[in-house]
Amino acid sequence: MIVTGILILMAVLFLMGVPVAFTLGISGAVGLWLVGGEGALMGLMATAPYRTTASWLLTAIPLFVLMAELLASSRITTLLFNTANKWVAHFPGGLAIAGIFTAAGLGAVSGSSTASTAAMSQSVTPELIRHGYSPRLAVGTIASAGTLAVMIPPSIILVIYGILTESSIGLLFVAGIVPGLLSVLFYVATVVIYVKRNPGEAPPAQRYGWGERIAGLKDIWPMMILFVLVIGGLYTGIVTVTESAGIGAFGALLLAIWFQRGRSFAALWEALRRTVATVAMIFAIVIGAHIFGYFMTLTGAPQHLLHLVDTLDMEPWTIILILLVIYVILGCFMDQLAILVLTVPIVLPMVERLGYDAIWFGIILVKTVEIGLMTPPLGMNCFVASAISRLSIGEVFRGTIPFVIAELVILTLLATVPGLVTWVIY
Amino acid sequence: MGPADTHDGAASGRPAPGRPLAGPDLWLGRAERLLLGIARIALLILLGMVVVQVTARFAFNSPAGEIVAITEAYIMPLMVFLALAYVQTVDGHVRVIVLYRLASGRAKHALDAVIALLSMGFWALVAYTGWSEVVFAQSLGYEVSHEIRLPLATALIIVPVGAGALSLRLLLSAVQDVLALVSPARAGDAHA
């Protein structure tokens, strides 16, 4: 009864527009007071906010965010784009495909989807439109491709999932590589098919010689080295997650200084502002979720849910299918981080009880996060792309439709063939 | 996942012209920018310390325990709590606005006032209980850790400072919205 009442309170606060972090905190605090009385409430409130943040392991989050912000604000995006264009310009929609590979490259050294989208909306979208691409195709491609940073390691969402579930972040990163590359392939195919069906929306393809292609690679070797250091070090176990994030952020700082001679301090100061703002926002949600999670644990609700699943006369895959549909729908209306923090502690034990792997489920979940970033009404990437490119949000959402369809196909593939995720790690 | 991305133009934390209670808004804005500056420096220190930690471990095979203790006790809380109020100022806390954006004019002011008051209640409680913890730790003479022999209260106080600043910001927002609600002319100014 109390749990139902608190869930209703939480839904009302969400819909009123109360920030997600505060909604979780208020609902959890009221619930704690009702279940455990003033003692339980005051005791948890006195310790939880500080204890939740005072963690060495969690330092990976600000460091990966800083790495993303430093790289997104440098010339790296343009360099990646120019290099990618030389390799794929001969395909139909070649420049848009170059945008997808740029996003993949940016995602490989940056774990923030919105930072990646913002950087590309500033530099790549205007180039696409200038070369004759329709604004819808240009901005739709960039808003969608920006989501690749969520899956391709190092991904901040995967770090948070790993911390929440106590899964190996290194394994999660490695497990994200194949689905990330699969997404790139499907996005490229989407652009090719779209341009073949709508030839008026993209200029004719052009071709570069092998000499120009290979010469272009010399501009991006620092990013390749950074990627190998961050992911290779983590995969081989030479460095911990925090150390990997530290190396990545420090390397990004050096690259930003190298690429932005003259204005590096201003860019660094701005990157620090954006990073602490994002970190404070993330941790406010984590604190709120911790308080709410404590309340849920006190009521025994997760155990009841597990018991309920045990008594259900359904095939495990049916339950997973229902969960995925719920996650995709939730992703349209709620922030992806909030969904993760709120649901994973309750849902994962159920998924594991059904015999599924936590790493596989994390990757599947992140795929639903990607879809949520590009679907109305809350697709954050679309809002970022719309704000920067000054195109209407409706136009951006229409532009992402072909990519959302591609994402749903990939999600189905990953859900039905778990080996695509797990063969690299086991 | 980065609301800061959508608020480049609102980075100053300065009050909008014509907003009620511009004086307190200005002073609170200054305090928030100061706290944000400390949070930025904390992040920079974190980066430096992790680099030192990695170097110490690989070059000398002797990771520094003090770095872990300082990061946990001070750096992470400084980064998170001192930036909270600033994030609120630029409306950077993630929220669901599907129904909220349907409200307009006075209804929006009323809704904003209720949201700010509810949120203020929560963060004021965090500040109050956090302060109680500071007093408790100080009375018993707790220290940060074996490596860092400073009073634990010097670390715990970061929570009431950050949560207190956020509570003040939310209280000010609530009062501004109520004033704008009862004075339609000001409401127009505030929305200008």
XYZ file of C-alpha atoms in Angstrom:
618
model
C 0.000 0.000 0.000
C 2.758 2.445 0.990
C 4.823 1.424 -2.041
C 1.866 2.043 -4.354
C 1.228 5.437 -2.764
C 4.873 6.451 -3.108
C 5.000 5.300 -6.732
C 1.920 7.450 -7.437
C 3.567 10.398 -5.657
C 6.682 9.865 -7.757
C 4.665 9.771 -10.988
C 2.851 12.994 -10.038
C 6.127 14.784 -9.234
C 7.684 13.564 -12.507
C 4.735 14.821 -14.509
C 4.697 18.165 -12.677
C 8.214 18.769 -13.944
C 10.103 18.343 -10.662
C 13.716 17.428 -11.543
C 14.251 13.665 -11.643
C 16.874 13.751 -8.879
C 14.601 15.704 -6.549
C 11.598 13.512 -7.397
C 13.507 10.392 -6.408
C 14.805 12.053 -3.233
C 11.433 13.454 -2.136
C 9.550 10.209 -2.857
C 12.211 8.129 -1.131
C 12.315 10.436 1.896
C 8.526 10.415 2.317
C 8.494 6.638 1.908
C 11.281 6.177 4.439
C 9.445 8.348 6.931
C 6.247 6.316 6.454
C 7.985 2.930 6.710
C 10.820 3.520 9.153
C 9.768 6.666 10.981
C 11.782 9.803 11.709
C 14.829 7.849 12.926
C 15.307 5.972 9.664
C 14.726 9.101 7.590
C 17.120 11.363 9.493
C 19.760 8.640 9.768
C 19.857 7.996 6.039
C 19.612 11.655 5.047
C 22.562 12.487 7.303
C 24.877 9.948 5.709
C 23.652 8.966 2.222
C 24.477 12.139 0.228
C 28.104 12.257 1.415
C 28.725 8.498 1.328
C 27.249 8.212 -2.171
C 29.716 10.713 -3.607
C 32.822 9.954 -1.535
C 34.051 7.096 -3.712
C 37.330 6.507 -5.545
C 35.647 4.227 -8.079
C 33.136 6.932 -9.034
C 35.937 9.322 -10.035
C 35.858 7.529 -13.390
C 32.625 9.401 -14.185
C 33.946 13.007 -13.960
C 37.177 11.985 -15.690
C 35.408 10.337 -18.634
C 33.020 13.319 -18.891
C 36.009 15.691 -18.858
C 37.702 13.645 -21.569
C 34.563 13.919 -23.711
C 34.174 17.664 -23.133
C 37.825 18.422 -23.876
C 37.804 16.468 -27.119
C 34.394 17.720 -28.244
C 35.517 21.334 -27.928
C 38.723 20.813 -29.941
C 39.333 20.580 -33.718
C 39.294 16.794 -33.525
C 35.784 16.540 -34.952
C 36.790 18.394 -38.115
C 39.948 16.303 -38.534
C 38.012 13.046 -38.121
C 35.366 14.243 -40.571
C 37.864 15.237 -43.253
C 39.696 11.914 -42.959
C 36.501 9.831 -42.964
C 35.179 11.726 -45.970
C 38.211 10.774 -48.067
C 37.521 7.087 -47.395
C 33.748 6.965 -47.932
C 32.933 9.869 -50.278
C 32.349 7.455 -53.196
C 29.287 5.886 -51.512
C 25.818 7.395 -52.140
C 25.409 9.938 -49.318
C 29.174 9.742 -48.756
C 29.469 12.913 -46.722
C 26.654 11.809 -44.373
C 28.430 8.449 -44.001
C 31.609 10.357 -43.170
C 29.555 12.053 -40.428
C 28.634 8.610 -39.052
C 32.271 7.483 -39.007
C 33.221 10.787 -37.373
C 30.658 10.091 -34.655
C 32.068 6.583 -34.220
C 35.605 7.988 -33.966
C 34.490 10.641 -31.525
C 32.618 7.980 -29.542
C 35.813 5.957 -29.337
C 37.547 8.732 -27.412
C 34.520 10.286 -25.731
C 31.753 8.667 -23.712
C 29.199 11.451 -23.880
C 26.500 11.304 -26.505
C 25.326 14.884 -26.109
C 28.885 16.263 -26.159
C 29.493 14.296 -29.348
C 26.233 15.496 -30.943
C 26.908 19.099 -29.937
C 30.403 19.007 -31.444
C 29.178 17.467 -34.695
C 26.163 19.754 -34.972
C 28.542 22.700 -34.856
C 31.023 21.477 -37.435
C 29.613 18.596 -39.514
C 25.935 19.539 -40.002
C 26.720 22.918 -41.660
C 29.188 21.142 -43.977
C 26.539 18.617 -45.039
C 23.991 21.347 -45.748
C 26.598 23.468 -47.556
C 27.368 20.539 -49.871
C 23.706 20.171 -50.849
C 22.333 17.634 -48.337
C 18.736 18.256 -47.260
C 18.619 19.723 -43.727
C 16.409 16.821 -42.642
C 18.917 14.166 -43.753
C 21.884 16.155 -42.439
C 20.568 16.861 -38.964
C 18.816 13.476 -38.663
C 22.085 11.688 -39.450
C 24.097 13.720 -36.961
C 21.523 13.520 -34.130
C 21.357 9.733 -34.601
C 25.080 9.161 -35.091
C 25.760 11.064 -31.865
C 24.172 8.181 -29.965
C 27.079 5.920 -31.000
C 29.118 7.409 -28.142
C 26.741 5.705 -25.708
C 27.688 2.240 -26.955
C 31.221 2.540 -28.318
C 33.665 2.464 -25.391
C 34.479 4.401 -23.277
C 30.799 5.014 -22.500
C 29.751 6.951 -19.395
C 26.391 5.154 -19.295
C 28.216 1.791 -19.293
C 30.439 3.031 -16.434
C 27.335 3.922 -14.408
C 25.702 0.572 -15.252
C 28.886 -1.241 -14.186
C 28.998 0.628 -10.877
C 25.294 0.056 -10.200
C 25.468 -3.669 -10.915
C 29.040 -4.278 -9.727
C 29.812 -5.689 -13.186
C 33.263 -5.440 -14.745
C 33.439 -2.095 -16.562
C 36.294 -3.431 -18.684
C 34.121 -6.334 -19.892
C 31.202 -3.970 -20.513
C 33.445 -1.759 -22.652
C 34.678 -4.707 -24.694
C 31.146 -6.085 -25.032
C 30.052 -2.745 -26.468
C 32.507 -2.859 -29.378
C 30.644 -5.322 -31.651
C 27.171 -3.757 -31.095
C 28.771 -0.341 -31.670
C 30.295 -1.437 -34.982
C 27.019 -3.129 -35.918
C 25.234 0.174 -35.317
C 27.742 1.965 -37.571
C 27.118 -0.576 -40.354
C 23.342 -0.293 -40.044
C 23.509 3.521 -40.023
C 25.661 3.485 -43.160
C 23.208 1.111 -44.838
C 20.345 3.379 -43.770
C 21.973 6.410 -45.417
C 22.751 4.477 -48.622
C 19.186 3.145 -48.915
C 17.693 6.552 -48.025
C 19.768 8.414 -50.612
C 19.054 5.816 -53.312
C 15.320 6.239 -52.651
C 15.549 10.053 -52.345
C 18.354 11.071 -54.712
C 17.348 14.736 -54.538
C 18.340 14.943 -50.857
C 22.083 14.396 -51.389
C 24.644 15.551 -53.977
C 26.358 13.059 -56.338
C 29.161 10.979 -54.841
C 32.823 11.898 -55.412
C 36.019 9.875 -55.197
C 39.434 10.436 -53.585
C 42.632 8.644 -54.560
C 44.383 6.168 -52.251
C 47.219 8.642 -51.702
C 44.837 11.241 -50.288
C 43.078 8.646 -48.160
C 46.245 7.371 -46.543
C 47.648 10.881 -46.116
C 44.454 11.819 -44.214
C 45.173 9.187 -41.550
C 48.170 11.137 -40.258
C 45.785 13.729 -38.776
C 43.981 11.277 -36.527
C 46.764 9.071 -35.151
C 46.713 10.810 -31.718
C 43.059 9.777 -31.236
C 43.916 6.202 -32.227
C 46.702 6.104 -29.643
C 44.392 7.533 -26.974
C 41.746 4.912 -27.748
C 44.281 2.082 -27.557
C 45.647 3.426 -24.248
C 42.227 3.800 -22.619
C 40.500 0.659 -23.854
C 43.576 -1.532 -24.329
C 44.857 -0.759 -20.840
C 41.498 -1.569 -19.328
C 40.943 -4.731 -21.376
C 44.338 -6.165 -20.521
C 43.884 -5.295 -16.848
C 47.032 -3.156 -16.749
C 45.069 -0.179 -15.436
C 41.925 0.217 -13.337
C 38.824 2.048 -14.557
C 39.769 5.217 -12.676
C 43.330 5.107 -13.990
C 42.062 4.493 -17.516
C 39.723 7.488 -17.215
C 42.580 9.593 -15.795
C 44.891 8.644 -18.664
C 42.102 9.407 -21.131
C 41.299 12.815 -19.620
C 44.980 13.749 -19.384
C 45.582 12.628 -22.965
C 42.528 14.611 -24.067
C 43.897 17.662 -22.250
C 47.213 17.347 -24.096
C 45.405 16.899 -27.422
C 43.155 19.906 -26.717
C 46.209 22.038 -25.907
C 47.924 20.792 -29.074
C 44.917 21.405 -31.320
C 43.844 24.726 -29.794
C 47.041 26.689 -29.524
C 46.321 30.149 -28.155
C 42.862 29.559 -26.741
C 43.499 26.415 -24.749
C 42.966 27.964 -21.286
C 39.541 29.405 -22.160
C 38.534 26.087 -23.725
C 39.802 24.181 -20.673
C 37.922 26.471 -18.249
C 34.717 26.029 -20.275
C 35.200 22.245 -20.453
C 35.621 22.216 -16.653
C 32.342 24.159 -16.241
C 30.429 21.815 -18.481
C 31.964 18.772 -16.790
C 31.152 19.784 -13.197
C 27.625 20.769 -14.263
C 27.080 17.351 -15.846
C 28.718 15.559 -12.903
C 26.586 17.420 -10.342
C 23.475 16.566 -12.337
C 24.439 12.864 -12.559
C 25.305 12.565 -8.872
C 22.142 14.396 -7.780
C 20.231 11.616 -9.553
C 22.447 8.949 -7.986
C 21.853 10.437 -4.494
C 18.089 10.601 -5.076
C 18.085 7.044 -6.433
C 20.087 5.849 -3.423
C 17.497 7.255 -1.013
C 14.640 5.839 -3.071
C 16.402 2.493 -3.433
C 16.887 2.297 0.348
C 13.178 2.858 0.830
C 12.341 0.140 -1.704
C 14.733 -2.279 -0.004
C 13.173 -1.533 3.375
C 9.733 -2.442 2.027
C 10.988 -5.688 0.476
C 9.420 -4.748 -2.874
C 12.267 -6.151 -5.049
C 11.971 -9.531 -3.320
C 8.219 -9.520 -3.911
C 8.860 -8.795 -7.575
C 11.307 -11.703 -7.825
C 8.771 -13.984 -6.171
C 6.139 -12.784 -8.610
C 8.410 -13.598 -11.565
C 9.016 -17.086 -10.156
C 5.289 -17.753 -10.076
C 4.651 -16.443 -13.590
C 3.899 -19.097 -16.180
C 5.861 -17.404 -18.946
C 8.928 -18.191 -21.020
C 11.999 -16.153 -19.953
C 12.347 -14.598 -23.415
C 8.755 -13.349 -23.209
C 9.586 -11.508 -19.992
C 12.718 -10.038 -21.583
C 10.660 -8.952 -24.599
C 8.120 -7.248 -22.323
C 10.964 -5.542 -20.430
C 12.517 -4.266 -23.675
C 9.206 -2.868 -24.894
C 8.769 -1.125 -21.517
C 12.326 0.287 -21.688
C 11.852 1.611 -25.231
C 8.569 3.272 -24.227
C 10.080 4.627 -20.993
C 13.013 5.975 -23.000
C 10.624 8.154 -24.984
C 9.394 9.902 -21.851
C 12.130 9.708 -19.224
C 15.765 10.602 -18.998
C 17.921 7.580 -19.785
C 20.160 7.967 -16.755
C 17.132 8.137 -14.474
C 15.685 4.985 -16.048
C 18.969 3.197 -15.510
C 19.491 4.268 -11.914
C 15.884 3.693 -10.960
C 15.155 0.361 -12.612
C 18.400 -1.595 -12.834
C 18.714 -2.463 -9.117
C 15.192 -3.929 -9.249
C 15.167 -5.446 -12.740
C 18.663 -6.969 -12.964
C 18.184 -9.579 -10.201
C 15.040 -10.659 -12.032
C 16.885 -10.888 -15.355
C 19.700 -12.899 -13.779
C 17.141 -15.187 -12.106
C 15.778 -15.884 -15.588
C 19.257 -17.060 -16.612
C 20.464 -14.043 -18.602
C 23.873 -12.436 -18.375
C 24.312 -9.041 -16.642
C 26.792 -7.768 -19.260
C 24.496 -8.763 -22.126
C 21.549 -7.092 -20.406
C 23.613 -3.931 -19.869
C 24.373 -3.708 -23.581
C 20.731 -4.320 -24.491
C 19.677 -1.650 -22.007
C 22.156 0.832 -23.446
C 20.736 0.148 -26.902
C 17.299 1.199 -25.617
C 18.999 4.294 -24.184
C 20.294 5.130 -27.678
C 16.782 4.846 -29.074
C 15.437 7.103 -26.323
C 17.996 9.761 -27.231
C 16.551 10.112 -30.732
C 12.800 9.686 -30.256
C 10.157 12.267 -29.312
C 9.187 13.838 -27.044
C 12.400 13.846 -24.989
C 15.185 12.747 -27.344
C 18.047 14.770 -25.867
C 20.272 14.434 -28.948
C 17.535 15.846 -31.165
C 17.121 18.864 -28.889
C 20.884 19.483 -28.876
C 21.053 19.127 -32.681
C 17.998 21.367 -33.101
C 19.344 24.061 -30.766
C 22.740 24.229 -32.458
C 21.668 23.806 -36.094
C 18.627 26.103 -35.589
C 16.315 23.646 -37.354
C 12.875 22.898 -35.909
C 12.727 20.000 -33.480
C 9.979 18.414 -35.623
C 12.318 18.379 -38.627
C 15.052 16.749 -36.528
C 12.708 14.053 -35.237
C 11.507 13.366 -38.800
C 15.138 13.084 -39.877
C 15.889 10.429 -37.258
C 12.972 8.125 -38.216
C 14.997 5.888 -40.628
C 17.722 5.535 -37.988
C 15.218 4.668 -35.241
C 13.954 1.858 -37.484
C 17.563 0.677 -37.950
C 18.075 0.816 -34.164
C 14.985 -1.332 -33.551
C 16.333 -3.932 -35.994
C 19.717 -3.936 -34.196
C 18.000 -4.228 -30.812
C 16.017 -7.233 -32.033
C 19.214 -8.778 -33.388
C 21.162 -8.291 -30.154
C 18.261 -9.579 -28.074
C 17.749 -12.712 -30.154
C 21.429 -13.486 -30.752
C 23.151 -12.843 -27.378
C 26.379 -14.280 -28.793
C 26.873 -11.051 -30.748
C 27.545 -9.394 -27.396
C 29.038 -12.177 -25.327
C 31.431 -14.005 -27.678
C 34.105 -11.328 -27.253
C 34.109 -11.522 -23.459
C 33.614 -15.199 -22.617
C 23.117 13.133 -20.746
C 24.622 16.534 -20.555
C 22.088 19.237 -19.846
C 24.981 21.680 -19.667
C 25.181 21.235 -23.435
C 21.891 22.961 -23.968
C 22.632 25.912 -21.735
C 25.651 27.573 -23.197
C 23.973 30.929 -23.152
C 22.901 30.650 -19.549
C 26.350 30.061 -18.173
C 26.675 33.355 -16.348
C 24.269 32.604 -13.494
C 23.254 36.259 -13.553
C 19.620 37.236 -12.850
C 17.364 38.115 -15.757
C 16.592 41.846 -16.010
C 13.288 42.798 -14.394
C 13.195 39.647 -12.258
C 11.805 40.339 -8.757
C 14.362 40.410 -5.897
C 17.212 41.200 -8.280
C 19.541 42.155 -5.389
C 19.490 38.829 -3.517
C 19.520 37.082 -6.899
C 22.735 38.896 -7.824
C 24.473 38.058 -4.530
C 23.381 34.449 -4.626
C 24.530 34.245 -8.246
C 27.972 35.495 -7.191
C 28.154 32.915 -4.409
C 27.150 30.177 -6.863
C 29.845 31.215 -9.315
C 32.391 31.150 -6.500
C 31.288 27.644 -5.503
C 31.364 26.579 -9.161
C 34.905 27.918 -9.455
C 35.970 25.795 -6.458
C 34.283 22.750 -8.033
C 36.169 23.366 -11.306
C 39.487 23.601 -9.461
C 38.625 20.399 -7.556
C 38.147 18.639 -10.892
C 41.489 19.882 -12.133
C 43.147 18.696 -8.898
C 41.444 15.311 -9.326
C 42.923 14.983 -12.798
C 46.388 15.866 -11.500
C 46.121 13.447 -8.577
C 44.999 10.515 -10.722
C 47.930 11.156 -13.083
C 50.287 11.213 -10.075
C 48.660 8.021 -8.772
C 49.121 6.199 -12.099
C 52.713 7.423 -12.375
C 53.495 6.420 -8.790
C 52.062 2.953 -9.324
C 53.833 2.231 -12.596
C 57.107 4.085 -12.121
C 57.761 3.402 -8.436
C 55.316 0.570 -7.686
C 54.021 2.610 -4.741
C 50.479 3.958 -5.137
C 49.783 6.849 -2.784
C 47.006 5.981 -0.319
C 46.690 9.640 0.594
C 45.488 10.457 -2.908
C 42.617 8.004 -2.665
C 41.691 9.314 0.801
C 41.789 13.000 -0.245
C 39.787 12.291 -3.401
C 37.114 10.396 -1.540
C 36.862 12.760 1.396
C 37.166 16.147 -0.311
C 37.510 16.229 -4.087
C 34.427 14.252 -5.120
C 32.035 15.962 -2.643
C 33.454 19.394 -3.604
C 32.806 18.717 -7.278
C 29.286 17.435 -6.769
C 27.808 19.564 -3.990
C 29.353 22.938 -4.810
C 28.025 22.805 -8.374
C 24.461 21.798 -7.441
C 23.098 25.341 -7.032
C 24.707 26.523 -10.260
C 23.124 23.631 -12.163
C 19.743 24.676 -10.756
C 20.353 28.288 -11.855
C 20.846 27.194 -15.473
C 17.924 24.723 -15.195
C 20.390 21.910 -15.772
C 18.798 19.259 -13.535
C 17.109 16.720 -15.817
C 13.325 16.808 -15.660
C 10.323 15.550 -17.571
C 8.565 18.540 -19.144
C 5.949 16.811 -21.278
C 3.039 18.212 -19.243
C 4.928 21.125 -17.706
C 5.363 22.835 -21.058
C 1.603 22.819 -21.586
C 1.227 25.282 -18.693
C 1.563 28.958 -19.477
C 1.610 32.364 -17.785
C 0.306 32.362 -14.214
C -0.209 28.583 -14.161
C 3.475 28.104 -14.958
C 4.498 30.497 -12.185
C 2.268 28.637 -9.726
C 3.706 25.286 -10.833
C 7.277 26.612 -10.644
C 6.653 27.921 -7.126
C 5.309 24.547 -5.953
C 8.199 22.656 -7.596
C 10.768 25.002 -6.047
C 9.201 24.746 -2.571
C 9.001 20.943 -2.660
C 12.580 20.690 -3.888
C 13.714 23.259 -1.341
C 12.158 21.172 1.442
C 14.174 18.134 0.380
C 17.511 19.927 0.035
C 16.982 21.911 3.243
C 16.568 18.542 4.984
C 19.803 17.334 3.370
C 21.537 20.527 4.578
C 20.123 20.216 8.103
C 20.952 16.528 8.558
C 24.343 17.113 6.931
C 25.076 19.880 9.429
C 23.987 17.596 12.314
C 26.515 15.064 11.039
C 29.228 17.738 11.027
C 28.467 18.649 14.654
C 28.337 14.964 15.629
C 31.674 14.135 13.972
C 33.311 17.192 15.530
C 32.017 16.383 19.009
C 33.530 12.894 18.842
C 36.789 14.099 17.263
C 36.553 11.857 14.187
C 39.365 12.110 11.628
C 39.147 11.714 7.856
C 41.317 8.573 7.719
C 44.568 7.047 8.960
C 46.434 8.847 6.182
C 44.656 12.197 6.532
C 44.607 13.251 10.178
C 42.262 16.204 9.640
C 38.907 16.475 11.423
C 36.206 14.622 9.463
C 33.961 17.660 9.989
C 36.116 19.602 7.480
C 35.007 17.149 4.781
C 31.420 16.608 5.921
C 30.711 20.359 5.921
C 30.799 20.352 2.100
C 27.324 18.740 2.072
C 25.458 21.425 4.104
C 27.285 24.211 2.221
C 26.282 22.872 -1.216
C 22.792 21.734 -0.203
C 22.277 25.023 1.677
C 23.188 27.092 -1.388
C 20.799 25.022 -3.498
C 18.041 25.449 -0.877
C 18.528 29.232 -0.930
C 18.376 29.270 -4.728
C 15.165 27.225 -4.674
C 13.639 29.429 -1.952
C 14.493 32.570 -3.925
C 13.003 31.041 -7.092
C 9.812 30.170 -5.195
C 9.484 33.725 -3.810
C 10.171 35.209 -7.242
C 7.504 33.013 -8.794
C 4.971 33.900 -6.092
C 5.713 37.622 -6.569
C 5.375 37.242 -10.312
C 2.123 35.363 -9.750
C 0.539 38.110 -7.632
C 1.912 40.878 -9.857
C 1.138 40.144 -13.523
C 3.307 43.095 -14.684
C 6.344 41.535 -13.027
C 5.370 38.167 -14.407
C 5.623 39.669 -17.859
C 9.035 41.131 -17.042
C 10.264 37.849 -15.669
C 9.254 36.060 -18.837
C 10.754 38.732 -21.089
